Amino acid sequence: MKKSIQLLQTGLLALLISFFFSSDLKAQIEEPDVIKTQRDAVTLSDEYESGFGININMNNFGFGIGGEYRRVVGPQSEIMFSLGITGLRDESEQTFTDFFFGQQIIPNKFKRGLAFPLMAGFRQRIFPKVVQENYRFFVSAQAGPVAAFTYPYFNDRNGNNYRETGNEYLLIEDNGEIFVQFAQPERVNDVFSRMGDGDWHWGGAGEIKLGVDIGSNFSRLNSIEFGYYFYYFTEGIQMMQPKQPVIQQQAGPNQSPYVWENGQLVLEDFFEPQKFFGTPQITFTFGWLW
């Protein structure tokens, strides 16, 4: 009996060993090879040929609006043409609002400005085989001429290229009495005033952008773009005040802090004409594809 039990144990052990080392079990515990899914990106030329969109952009110059035309020239490439109108200003401008009357004042501002860029460029789709069709990423660049129109920010009554605020004063002593003579303040023009006194300037414009067209409906154009926008004017534009009052180095108790001659403020050079204007920009485009 004891011998039979030993034979049974030996047989069971041999059976277990053969089970674990069998080729069938090994095949069951091995994972199958991963099969890569082949994905062919949709080409732009298969879905549409042209497109037209209305642009709304926001940057450090303010808001802008324009239009653009796109034309497919390759499987994932487009050329584009755009025309727009945007604000133009110095980045150092700071706007202050009167608490009681709501009037907005920008210290040292000399001119208001508008820019009209006309540009042509190229768009290239990126990651077409990775990102789904309802989010189509592009990089693009544009360049072209720009016309800028500037007109006076304030009523420069005496033509000295400096805006008197009324805080400039001269102390006058007469027979032992001291009188205060204040400069007459010059008012700020509203946004539509003095356009007839404006000037035109010609230069170059350009931008580089990363954008995404949204939606799998290839009959509608909806996109958002982030980029850098810039203008260059070879002769420069005087956007900020070219003059400022000369300050007394050592003013006595009965002296004005400003330098006066013949009842007029003595001025010195301040801001120089600006040639380069650059700003980050966000652009929203809505339109049609066909």
Short mmCIF file of C-alpha atoms in Angstrom, two decimals:
data_model
loop_
_atom_site.label_atom_id
_atom_site.label_comp_id
_atom_site.label_asym_id
_atom_site.label_seq_id
_atom_site.Cartn_x
_atom_site.Cartn_y
_atom_site.Cartn_z
CA MET A 1 0.00 0.00 0.00
CA LYS A 2 2.77 2.39 0.90
CA LYS A 3 4.51 1.63 -2.38
CA SER A 4 1.37 2.37 -4.35
CA ILE A 5 1.02 5.77 -2.67
CA GLN A 6 4.62 6.63 -3.54
CA LEU A 7 4.01 5.65 -7.17
CA LEU A 8 0.89 7.81 -7.24
CA GLN A 9 2.75 10.81 -5.83
CA THR A 10 5.54 10.35 -8.37
CA GLY A 11 3.03 10.19 -11.19
CA LEU A 12 1.22 13.35 -10.07
CA LEU A 13 4.53 15.21 -9.79
CA ALA A 14 5.52 14.16 -13.30
CA LEU A 15 2.10 15.23 -14.59
CA LEU A 16 2.42 18.69 -13.03
CA ILE A 17 5.90 19.16 -14.45
CA SER A 18 4.79 18.19 -17.93
CA PHE A 19 1.77 20.54 -17.64
CA PHE A 20 3.77 23.62 -16.76
CA PHE A 21 6.36 23.00 -19.46
CA SER A 22 3.95 22.05 -22.20
CA SER A 23 4.01 24.14 -25.38
CA ASP A 24 0.23 24.63 -25.27
CA LEU A 25 0.38 26.40 -21.89
CA LYS A 26 3.26 28.57 -23.03
CA ALA A 27 1.26 29.65 -26.03
CA GLN A 28 -1.65 30.61 -23.79
CA ILE A 29 0.37 32.91 -21.48
CA GLU A 30 2.18 34.77 -24.30
CA GLU A 31 0.58 38.09 -25.38
CA PRO A 32 -0.09 38.54 -29.09
CA ASP A 33 1.89 41.12 -31.06
CA VAL A 34 0.45 44.64 -31.12
CA ILE A 35 -1.00 45.45 -34.50
CA LYS A 36 -0.46 49.08 -35.46
CA THR A 37 -3.49 50.80 -36.90
CA GLN A 38 -2.77 52.42 -40.21
CA ARG A 39 -4.31 55.95 -40.36
CA ASP A 40 -4.28 58.00 -43.50
CA ALA A 41 -4.66 61.74 -42.92
CA VAL A 42 -7.31 63.52 -44.89
CA THR A 43 -5.71 65.89 -47.41
CA LEU A 44 -7.03 69.42 -47.59
CA SER A 45 -7.37 69.30 -51.37
CA ASP A 46 -9.85 66.40 -51.03
CA GLU A 47 -12.18 68.48 -48.84
CA TYR A 48 -12.06 72.05 -50.20
CA GLU A 49 -10.19 74.33 -52.59
CA SER A 50 -10.73 77.83 -51.20
CA GLY A 51 -11.95 79.67 -48.14
CA PHE A 52 -12.93 83.12 -46.97
CA GLY A 53 -12.95 84.31 -43.37
CA ILE A 54 -13.57 87.38 -41.24
CA ASN A 55 -10.83 88.07 -38.68
CA ILE A 56 -11.26 89.58 -35.23
CA ASN A 57 -7.96 90.12 -33.42
CA MET A 58 -6.81 91.38 -30.04
CA ASN A 59 -3.32 92.68 -29.27
CA ASN A 60 -1.48 95.39 -27.33
CA PHE A 61 -2.62 97.96 -29.90
CA GLY A 62 -6.30 97.22 -29.20
CA PHE A 63 -8.83 95.44 -31.40
CA GLY A 64 -8.77 94.89 -35.14
CA ILE A 65 -10.94 93.48 -37.90
CA GLY A 66 -10.22 92.22 -41.39
CA GLY A 67 -10.79 89.58 -44.01
CA GLU A 68 -8.71 86.78 -45.50
CA TYR A 69 -8.78 84.49 -48.52
CA ARG A 70 -7.23 81.00 -48.49
CA ARG A 71 -6.32 78.75 -51.41
CA VAL A 72 -5.16 75.12 -51.16
CA VAL A 73 -1.92 74.59 -53.08
CA GLY A 74 -0.78 71.21 -51.74
CA PRO A 75 -2.01 68.17 -49.82
CA GLN A 76 -1.59 70.02 -46.50
CA SER A 77 -0.61 73.54 -47.63
CA GLU A 78 -2.41 76.81 -48.32
CA ILE A 79 -1.55 80.30 -49.48
CA MET A 80 -3.44 83.22 -47.96
CA PHE A 81 -4.13 86.91 -48.53
CA SER A 82 -5.45 89.29 -45.88
CA LEU A 83 -6.49 92.92 -45.49
CA GLY A 84 -7.31 94.52 -42.14
CA ILE A 85 -7.56 97.59 -39.97
CA THR A 86 -6.01 97.72 -36.50
CA GLY A 87 -5.04 100.25 -33.89
CA LEU A 88 -1.52 101.62 -33.65
CA ARG A 89 0.05 102.91 -30.46
CA ASP A 90 3.13 102.86 -28.28
CA GLU A 91 3.30 99.91 -25.88
CA SER A 92 4.29 102.21 -23.00
CA GLU A 93 0.93 104.00 -23.07
CA GLN A 94 -1.12 103.90 -19.87
CA THR A 95 -4.73 105.04 -19.76
CA PHE A 96 -6.12 106.87 -16.72
CA THR A 97 -9.86 107.49 -16.27
CA ASP A 98 -11.34 110.48 -14.43
CA PHE A 99 -13.38 109.13 -11.51
CA PHE A 100 -16.07 111.82 -11.68
CA PHE A 101 -16.44 112.60 -15.40
CA GLY A 102 -15.18 109.37 -16.99
CA GLN A 103 -12.71 111.14 -19.27
CA GLN A 104 -9.74 109.02 -20.27
CA ILE A 105 -6.27 110.56 -20.39
CA ILE A 106 -3.07 108.96 -21.72
CA PRO A 107 -0.01 110.85 -20.42
CA ASN A 108 2.62 111.81 -23.01
CA LYS A 109 0.48 110.66 -25.94
CA PHE A 110 0.95 112.75 -29.08
CA LYS A 111 -0.88 110.98 -31.91
CA ARG A 112 -3.71 108.52 -32.41
CA GLY A 113 -3.09 105.92 -35.09
CA LEU A 114 -4.69 103.32 -37.36
CA ALA A 115 -2.92 100.77 -39.53
CA PHE A 116 -4.12 99.07 -42.73
CA PRO A 117 -1.94 96.00 -43.48
CA LEU A 118 -2.21 94.11 -46.78
CA MET A 119 -0.34 90.80 -46.55
CA ALA A 120 0.22 87.50 -48.31
CA GLY A 121 1.53 84.33 -46.72
CA PHE A 122 1.75 80.56 -46.48
CA ARG A 123 0.10 78.03 -44.13
CA GLN A 124 1.40 74.52 -43.49
CA ARG A 125 -0.53 71.86 -41.61
CA ILE A 126 1.40 70.00 -38.91
CA PHE A 127 0.76 66.63 -37.19
CA PRO A 128 -1.81 65.53 -39.82
CA LYS A 129 -1.41 61.82 -38.98
CA VAL A 130 -1.51 62.29 -35.23
CA VAL A 131 -4.28 64.77 -34.48
CA GLN A 132 -7.87 64.01 -35.46
CA GLU A 133 -9.46 65.87 -38.37
CA ASN A 134 -11.66 68.10 -36.20
CA TYR A 135 -8.50 69.84 -34.87
CA ARG A 136 -6.16 70.73 -37.73
CA PHE A 137 -2.99 72.52 -36.57
CA PHE A 138 -1.13 74.98 -38.81
CA VAL A 139 1.95 77.18 -38.73
CA SER A 140 1.86 80.25 -40.93
CA ALA A 141 3.70 83.42 -41.85
CA GLN A 142 2.64 86.57 -43.69
CA ALA A 143 4.25 89.79 -44.88
CA GLY A 144 3.34 92.81 -46.95
CA PRO A 145 2.94 96.61 -47.04
CA VAL A 146 1.07 98.65 -44.45
CA ALA A 147 -0.40 102.15 -44.54
CA ALA A 148 -0.68 103.98 -41.20
CA PHE A 149 -2.82 107.05 -40.55
CA THR A 150 -2.05 109.26 -37.54
CA TYR A 151 -3.82 112.39 -36.28
CA PRO A 152 -3.48 114.71 -33.24
CA TYR A 153 -4.35 113.38 -29.81
CA PHE A 154 -4.72 116.86 -28.29
CA ASN A 155 -5.33 120.42 -29.42
CA ASP A 156 -1.78 121.78 -29.59
CA ARG A 157 -2.87 125.41 -29.50
CA ASN A 158 0.61 126.96 -29.37
CA GLY A 159 2.25 124.34 -31.61
CA ASN A 160 5.09 123.49 -29.20
CA ASN A 161 4.51 119.69 -29.44
CA TYR A 162 3.81 119.47 -25.71
CA ARG A 163 0.40 119.23 -24.05
CA GLU A 164 0.01 121.79 -21.26
CA THR A 165 -2.09 120.22 -18.51
CA GLY A 166 -2.62 123.40 -16.47
CA ASN A 167 -0.33 122.22 -13.67
CA GLU A 168 2.67 124.10 -15.07
CA TYR A 169 3.04 127.47 -13.38
CA LEU A 170 5.32 130.47 -13.11
CA LEU A 171 5.75 132.55 -9.93
CA ILE A 172 5.89 136.28 -10.67
CA GLU A 173 7.00 138.83 -8.06
CA ASP A 174 5.57 142.34 -8.45
CA ASN A 175 6.16 145.04 -5.80
CA GLY A 176 6.84 142.43 -3.17
CA GLU A 177 3.73 140.41 -4.04
CA ILE A 178 3.93 137.00 -5.68
CA PHE A 179 1.49 136.05 -8.42
CA VAL A 180 0.98 132.62 -9.93
CA GLN A 181 0.68 132.32 -13.72
CA PHE A 182 -0.65 128.90 -14.78
CA ALA A 183 -0.26 127.49 -18.27
CA GLN A 184 -3.58 127.26 -20.10
CA PRO A 185 -4.56 123.58 -20.37
CA GLU A 186 -4.90 122.02 -23.81
CA ARG A 187 -7.86 119.67 -24.19
CA VAL A 188 -7.71 116.10 -25.49
CA ASN A 189 -9.50 115.53 -28.80
CA ASP A 190 -12.17 112.86 -29.03
CA VAL A 191 -11.46 109.83 -31.18
CA PHE A 192 -12.98 111.33 -34.36
CA SER A 193 -11.75 114.92 -33.99
CA ARG A 194 -8.89 116.40 -36.02
CA MET A 195 -8.78 113.56 -38.56
CA GLY A 196 -8.52 116.25 -41.20
CA ASP A 197 -5.10 117.13 -39.78
CA GLY A 198 -3.80 113.58 -40.07
CA ASP A 199 -0.81 112.17 -41.98
CA TRP A 200 -0.17 108.94 -43.88
CA HIS A 201 2.90 106.75 -43.33
CA TRP A 202 4.08 103.75 -45.36
CA GLY A 203 5.94 100.71 -44.08
CA GLY A 204 6.06 96.93 -43.89
CA ALA A 205 4.03 94.46 -41.83
CA GLY A 206 4.40 90.80 -40.93
CA GLU A 207 3.28 88.08 -38.58
CA ILE A 208 4.06 84.50 -37.58
CA LYS A 209 1.32 82.31 -36.10
CA LEU A 210 0.38 78.92 -34.71
CA GLY A 211 -3.29 78.15 -35.25
CA VAL A 212 -5.91 75.44 -35.29
CA ASP A 213 -8.92 74.99 -37.56
CA ILE A 214 -11.78 73.57 -35.50
CA GLY A 215 -14.50 71.20 -36.71
CA SER A 216 -14.85 68.27 -39.10
CA ASN A 217 -17.40 70.17 -41.20
CA PHE A 218 -15.29 71.25 -44.16
CA SER A 219 -17.85 73.78 -45.36
CA ARG A 220 -17.32 76.13 -42.41
CA LEU A 221 -14.19 77.94 -41.31
CA ASN A 222 -13.62 78.34 -37.56
CA SER A 223 -10.09 78.91 -36.34
CA ILE A 224 -8.08 80.47 -33.54
CA GLU A 225 -4.47 81.61 -33.94
CA PHE A 226 -1.74 82.79 -31.57
CA GLY A 227 1.14 84.76 -33.00
CA TYR A 228 3.40 87.79 -33.09
CA TYR A 229 2.45 90.82 -35.20
CA PHE A 230 4.76 93.68 -36.19
CA TYR A 231 5.11 96.87 -38.28
CA TYR A 232 8.22 98.69 -39.43
CA PHE A 233 8.36 102.28 -40.74
CA THR A 234 11.72 103.46 -42.05
CA GLU A 235 11.07 107.13 -41.26
CA GLY A 236 9.44 106.45 -37.90
CA ILE A 237 6.14 107.74 -36.47
CA GLN A 238 5.90 110.26 -33.62
CA MET A 239 3.29 108.56 -31.41
CA MET A 240 4.46 110.04 -28.09
CA GLN A 241 5.27 113.66 -27.20
CA PRO A 242 8.57 114.80 -28.74
CA LYS A 243 9.01 117.55 -26.12
CA GLN A 244 8.81 117.95 -22.35
CA PRO A 245 9.41 120.90 -19.97
CA VAL A 246 12.90 121.53 -18.62
CA ILE A 247 12.96 121.12 -14.83
CA GLN A 248 14.85 123.53 -12.58
CA GLN A 249 17.89 121.87 -11.03
CA GLN A 250 17.56 123.87 -7.82
CA ALA A 251 14.27 125.73 -7.39
CA GLY A 252 13.93 128.18 -4.52
CA PRO A 253 10.79 128.71 -2.42
CA ASN A 254 9.55 131.47 -4.73
CA GLN A 255 10.50 129.81 -8.00
CA SER A 256 8.65 127.56 -10.42
CA PRO A 257 9.96 124.00 -10.73
CA TYR A 258 9.96 124.59 -14.51
CA VAL A 259 12.23 126.78 -16.64
CA TRP A 260 10.41 129.71 -18.27
CA GLU A 261 11.53 132.32 -20.81
CA ASN A 262 9.40 135.27 -21.89
CA GLY A 263 6.35 133.71 -20.27
CA GLN A 264 6.78 130.43 -22.18
CA LEU A 265 7.90 127.00 -21.00
CA VAL A 266 11.37 125.96 -22.08
CA LEU A 267 11.18 122.48 -23.64
CA GLU A 268 13.68 119.72 -24.35
CA ASP A 269 13.62 116.57 -26.50
CA PHE A 270 11.59 113.69 -25.09
CA PHE A 271 10.32 110.72 -27.15
CA GLU A 272 11.85 109.95 -30.53
CA PRO A 273 9.90 108.74 -33.58
CA GLN A 274 9.17 105.02 -33.31
CA LYS A 275 10.10 102.74 -36.21
CA PHE A 276 9.23 99.26 -34.94
CA PHE A 277 5.87 98.25 -33.46
CA GLY A 278 5.43 94.67 -32.26
CA THR A 279 2.85 92.82 -30.22
CA PRO A 280 1.55 89.32 -29.40
CA GLN A 281 -1.83 88.74 -31.01
CA ILE A 282 -4.85 86.42 -30.79
CA THR A 283 -6.97 86.06 -33.93
CA PHE A 284 -10.43 84.50 -34.27
CA THR A 285 -11.61 83.65 -37.80
CA PHE A 286 -15.11 82.75 -38.93
CA GLY A 287 -16.05 82.00 -42.53
CA TRP A 288 -16.71 79.49 -45.26
CA LEU A 289 -14.86 76.78 -47.19
CA TRP A 290 -15.74 75.47 -50.64
#
